[in-house]
Tab-separated table of C-alpha atoms in Angstrom:
chain	number	residue	atom	x	y	z
X	449	MET	CA	-182.895	79.727	-86.481
X	450	ASP	CA	-182.226	82.312	-89.177
X	451	THR	CA	-184.613	85.274	-88.949
X	452	LEU	CA	-184.491	88.899	-90.012
X	453	ASP	CA	-183.672	90.081	-86.506
X	454	ASN	CA	-181.306	87.168	-85.799
X	455	PRO	CA	-179.462	86.212	-89.002
X	456	GLN	CA	-177.186	83.192	-89.068
X	457	VAL	CA	-173.762	84.822	-89.320
X	458	VAL	CA	-170.777	82.722	-90.359
X	459	ASP	CA	-167.551	83.409	-88.491
X	460	PRO	CA	-165.108	84.615	-91.198
X	461	LYS	CA	-162.217	83.017	-89.303
X	462	THR	CA	-163.619	79.586	-90.176
X	463	VAL	CA	-163.665	80.241	-93.934
X	464	SER	CA	-160.531	81.009	-95.942
X	465	PRO	CA	-160.759	83.360	-98.931
X	466	TRP	CA	-157.811	81.571	-100.539
X	467	PRO	CA	-159.600	78.717	-102.436
X	468	ILE	CA	-162.142	81.003	-104.108
X	469	SER	CA	-159.479	83.619	-104.863
X	470	MET	CA	-157.164	81.005	-106.333
X	471	ARG	CA	-159.938	79.575	-108.523
X	472	TYR	CA	-161.005	82.926	-109.963
X	473	GLY	CA	-157.409	84.139	-110.258
X	474	VAL	CA	-156.405	81.100	-112.304
X	475	ILE	CA	-159.505	81.408	-114.502
X	476	ALA	CA	-158.801	85.108	-115.128
X	477	ALA	CA	-155.115	84.453	-115.852
X	478	VAL	CA	-155.950	81.719	-118.370
X	479	ILE	CA	-158.465	84.017	-120.086
X	480	LEU	CA	-155.876	86.819	-120.246
X	481	ILE	CA	-153.191	84.508	-121.634
X	482	ILE	CA	-155.523	83.151	-124.315
X	483	PHE	CA	-156.673	86.678	-125.179
X	484	GLY	CA	-153.070	87.895	-125.404
X	485	LEU	CA	-152.076	84.961	-127.587
X	486	VAL	CA	-155.004	85.556	-129.935
X	487	MET	CA	-154.116	89.249	-130.155
X	488	TYR	CA	-150.471	88.366	-130.891
X	489	LEU	CA	-151.172	85.583	-133.400
X	490	THR	CA	-153.687	87.669	-135.328
X	491	GLY	CA	-151.363	90.669	-135.361
X	492	LEU	CA	-153.865	92.868	-133.540
X	493	SER	CA	-151.433	93.715	-130.764
X	494	ASP	CA	-147.971	95.140	-131.181
X	495	PRO	CA	-146.210	96.180	-127.966
X	496	ALA	CA	-143.684	98.137	-130.031
X	497	THR	CA	-146.386	100.658	-130.976
X	498	SER	CA	-148.021	101.754	-127.734
X	499	GLY	CA	-150.482	104.178	-129.322
X	500	GLN	CA	-152.293	101.552	-131.358
X	501	THR	CA	-156.065	101.357	-130.784
X	502	SER	CA	-155.953	97.577	-130.438
X	503	ASN	CA	-153.414	97.929	-127.605
X	504	TRP	CA	-155.846	100.188	-125.737
X	505	ILE	CA	-158.664	97.736	-126.347
X	506	GLY	CA	-156.424	94.963	-125.048
X	507	ASN	CA	-155.715	96.934	-121.867
X	508	ILE	CA	-159.414	97.586	-121.316
X	509	VAL	CA	-160.195	93.884	-121.762
X	510	ASN	CA	-157.366	92.960	-119.368
X	511	PHE	CA	-158.655	95.263	-116.641
X	512	GLY	CA	-162.227	94.169	-117.319
X	513	VAL	CA	-161.294	90.518	-116.815
X	514	MET	CA	-159.373	91.316	-113.614
X	515	ILE	CA	-162.240	93.397	-112.235
X	516	GLY	CA	-164.851	90.823	-113.251
X	517	ALA	CA	-162.947	87.937	-111.660
X	518	ALA	CA	-162.429	89.878	-108.433
X	519	ILE	CA	-166.102	90.886	-108.236
X	520	MET	CA	-167.279	87.326	-108.876
X	521	ALA	CA	-164.890	85.950	-106.236
X	522	VAL	CA	-165.983	88.464	-103.587
X	523	ARG	CA	-169.668	87.924	-104.407
X	524	LYS	CA	-169.369	84.133	-104.270
X	525	HIS	CA	-167.324	84.282	-101.054
X	526	ARG	CA	-169.786	86.691	-99.442
X	527	ASP	CA	-173.025	85.064	-100.549
X	528	GLU	CA	-172.150	81.363	-100.504
X	529	GLU	CA	-169.427	81.031	-97.882
X	530	LEU	CA	-170.026	83.864	-95.421
X	531	GLY	CA	-173.817	83.855	-95.230
X	532	GLY	CA	-174.313	87.034	-97.255
X	533	PHE	CA	-172.040	89.292	-95.208
X	534	VAL	CA	-168.463	90.430	-95.779
X	535	SER	CA	-166.370	93.097	-94.106
X	536	PHE	CA	-164.365	95.654	-96.045
X	537	GLY	CA	-161.124	93.926	-95.045
X	538	ARG	CA	-162.295	90.466	-96.110
X	539	ALA	CA	-163.673	91.794	-99.416
X	540	PHE	CA	-160.374	93.598	-100.032
X	541	SER	CA	-158.245	90.561	-99.226
X	542	THR	CA	-160.362	88.262	-101.400
X	543	SER	CA	-160.183	90.661	-104.340
X	544	PHE	CA	-156.481	91.327	-103.832
X	545	LEU	CA	-155.697	87.600	-103.667
X	546	VAL	CA	-157.439	87.143	-107.031
X	547	ASN	CA	-155.282	89.912	-108.487
X	548	LEU	CA	-152.164	88.475	-106.849
X	549	VAL	CA	-152.767	85.075	-108.467
X	550	VAL	CA	-153.370	86.745	-111.842
X	551	THR	CA	-150.182	88.789	-111.395
X	552	VAL	CA	-147.967	85.814	-110.534
X	553	ILE	CA	-149.267	83.694	-113.417
X	554	SER	CA	-149.054	86.657	-115.797
X	555	ALA	CA	-145.459	87.413	-114.763
X	556	ILE	CA	-144.468	83.829	-115.528
X	557	TRP	CA	-146.310	84.079	-118.840
X	558	VAL	CA	-144.680	87.407	-119.802
X	559	PHE	CA	-141.241	86.001	-119.036
X	560	ALA	CA	-141.919	82.842	-121.080
X	561	PHE	CA	-143.506	84.813	-123.925
X	562	PHE	CA	-140.605	87.229	-124.359
X	563	SER	CA	-137.982	84.531	-123.733
X	564	TYR	CA	-139.256	81.694	-125.912
X	565	ILE	CA	-142.308	82.592	-128.009
X	566	ALA	CA	-141.532	86.083	-129.305
X	567	PRO	CA	-138.015	87.168	-128.337
X	568	GLU	CA	-137.864	89.243	-131.521
X	569	MET	CA	-140.558	91.483	-130.067
X	570	LEU	CA	-138.077	92.861	-127.525
X	571	ASP	CA	-135.800	93.900	-130.382
X	572	ALA	CA	-138.751	95.617	-132.081
X	573	ILE	CA	-139.593	97.479	-128.861
X	574	LEU	CA	-135.940	98.484	-128.447
X	575	GLU	CA	-135.761	99.717	-132.047
X	576	GLN	CA	-139.034	101.648	-131.672
X	577	SER	CA	-137.684	103.320	-128.521
X	578	LYS	CA	-134.492	104.284	-130.329
X	579	THR	CA	-136.477	105.725	-133.242
X	580	GLN	CA	-138.584	107.786	-130.832
X	581	MET	CA	-135.435	109.169	-129.213
X	582	ILE	CA	-134.133	110.275	-132.583
X	583	GLU	CA	-137.408	111.684	-133.923
X	584	ASP	CA	-139.105	113.058	-130.808
X	585	ARG	CA	-136.137	114.178	-128.731
X	586	GLY	CA	-133.867	115.226	-131.568
X	587	MET	CA	-131.021	112.923	-130.576
X	588	SER	CA	-128.393	111.860	-133.038
X	589	GLU	CA	-128.021	108.190	-133.966
X	590	GLU	CA	-124.932	107.934	-131.738
X	591	GLN	CA	-126.654	109.550	-128.748
X	592	ALA	CA	-129.625	107.225	-129.119
X	593	GLU	CA	-127.308	104.197	-129.336
X	594	GLU	CA	-125.456	105.340	-126.209
X	595	SER	CA	-128.723	105.875	-124.323
X	596	MET	CA	-130.023	102.478	-125.384
X	597	GLY	CA	-126.767	100.921	-124.213
X	598	MET	CA	-127.327	102.362	-120.738
X	599	VAL	CA	-130.917	101.155	-120.466
X	600	GLY	CA	-130.623	97.977	-122.514
X	601	TRP	CA	-131.118	95.834	-119.408
X	602	MET	CA	-134.647	97.238	-119.219
X	603	PHE	CA	-135.491	95.399	-122.432
X	604	SER	CA	-135.145	91.911	-120.984
X	605	PRO	CA	-137.884	89.340	-120.321
X	606	GLY	CA	-137.150	89.476	-116.593
X	607	PHE	CA	-137.493	93.244	-116.389
X	608	PHE	CA	-140.707	93.173	-118.434
X	609	ALA	CA	-142.152	90.510	-116.111
X	610	ILE	CA	-141.184	92.464	-112.981
X	611	SER	CA	-142.438	95.815	-114.275
X	612	ALA	CA	-145.706	94.255	-115.491
X	613	SER	CA	-146.126	92.630	-112.068
X	614	PHE	CA	-145.567	95.914	-110.284
X	615	MET	CA	-148.157	97.693	-112.428
X	616	MET	CA	-150.660	94.852	-112.090
X	617	LEU	CA	-150.262	94.778	-108.301
X	618	LEU	CA	-150.703	98.537	-108.095
X	619	MET	CA	-153.856	98.332	-110.200
X	620	GLY	CA	-154.932	95.310	-108.147
X	621	VAL	CA	-154.756	97.340	-104.934
X	622	ILE	CA	-156.814	100.154	-106.452
X	623	ILE	CA	-159.347	97.738	-107.945
X	624	SER	CA	-159.581	95.812	-104.666
X	625	LEU	CA	-160.159	98.964	-102.616
X	626	ILE	CA	-163.008	100.019	-104.897
X	627	ILE	CA	-164.557	96.540	-105.009
X	628	ALA	CA	-164.327	96.182	-101.221
X	629	ALA	CA	-165.946	99.583	-100.667
X	630	VAL	CA	-168.821	98.713	-102.995
X	631	MET	CA	-169.376	95.069	-102.034
X	632	LYS	CA	-168.925	95.128	-98.263
X	633	LYS	CA	-171.991	94.123	-96.332
X	634	GLU	CA	-171.476	94.113	-92.599
X	635	ALA	CA	-173.340	91.578	-90.483
X	636	PRO	CA	-175.955	93.208	-88.276
X	637	GLN	CA	-175.005	93.571	-84.647
X	638	ALA	CA	-177.046	91.758	-82.042
X	639	PRO	CA	-179.265	94.164	-80.104
X	640	ALA	CA	-177.869	95.200	-76.755
X	641	LEU	CA	-179.803	93.812	-73.824
């Protein structure tokens, strides 16, 4: 019987966080892809100009979606699958798995986007970087060309996907630590007899 002094505690080993994390991770990734496509198709986002206000808004929305999906997954896992209790470790792993799913899907999307949908955007980013070298660092055209030749491999769809994944995973760890610290709710210990 479930009472205040003897709550029905679900053994976390019997419930996997993977299904709920996968569900919310896929939902968040689809939302982020649609949002990114809308921003691109409407011209509101231009990766070549990093200081644009719409780019900052896009980043805030991206993190908001990731945080929201992770919170909803941990809450649902805690309240519906674990009887209202979740340890810090389980909350962290659930949140991190959501972010991992989002990261993997997003990396595939970034690679496909820069390879097939908007390959010209990489050229625009490369040109913008070269212009900044000339204007901000006082390089000559030849020096900027030489520098771009050395780092040209960094302007490939694969590198963009890998670097975006690294940043998303790093943010995912930070987000997951915060969410786990806030949402943990340890099961009460049985009184010692």
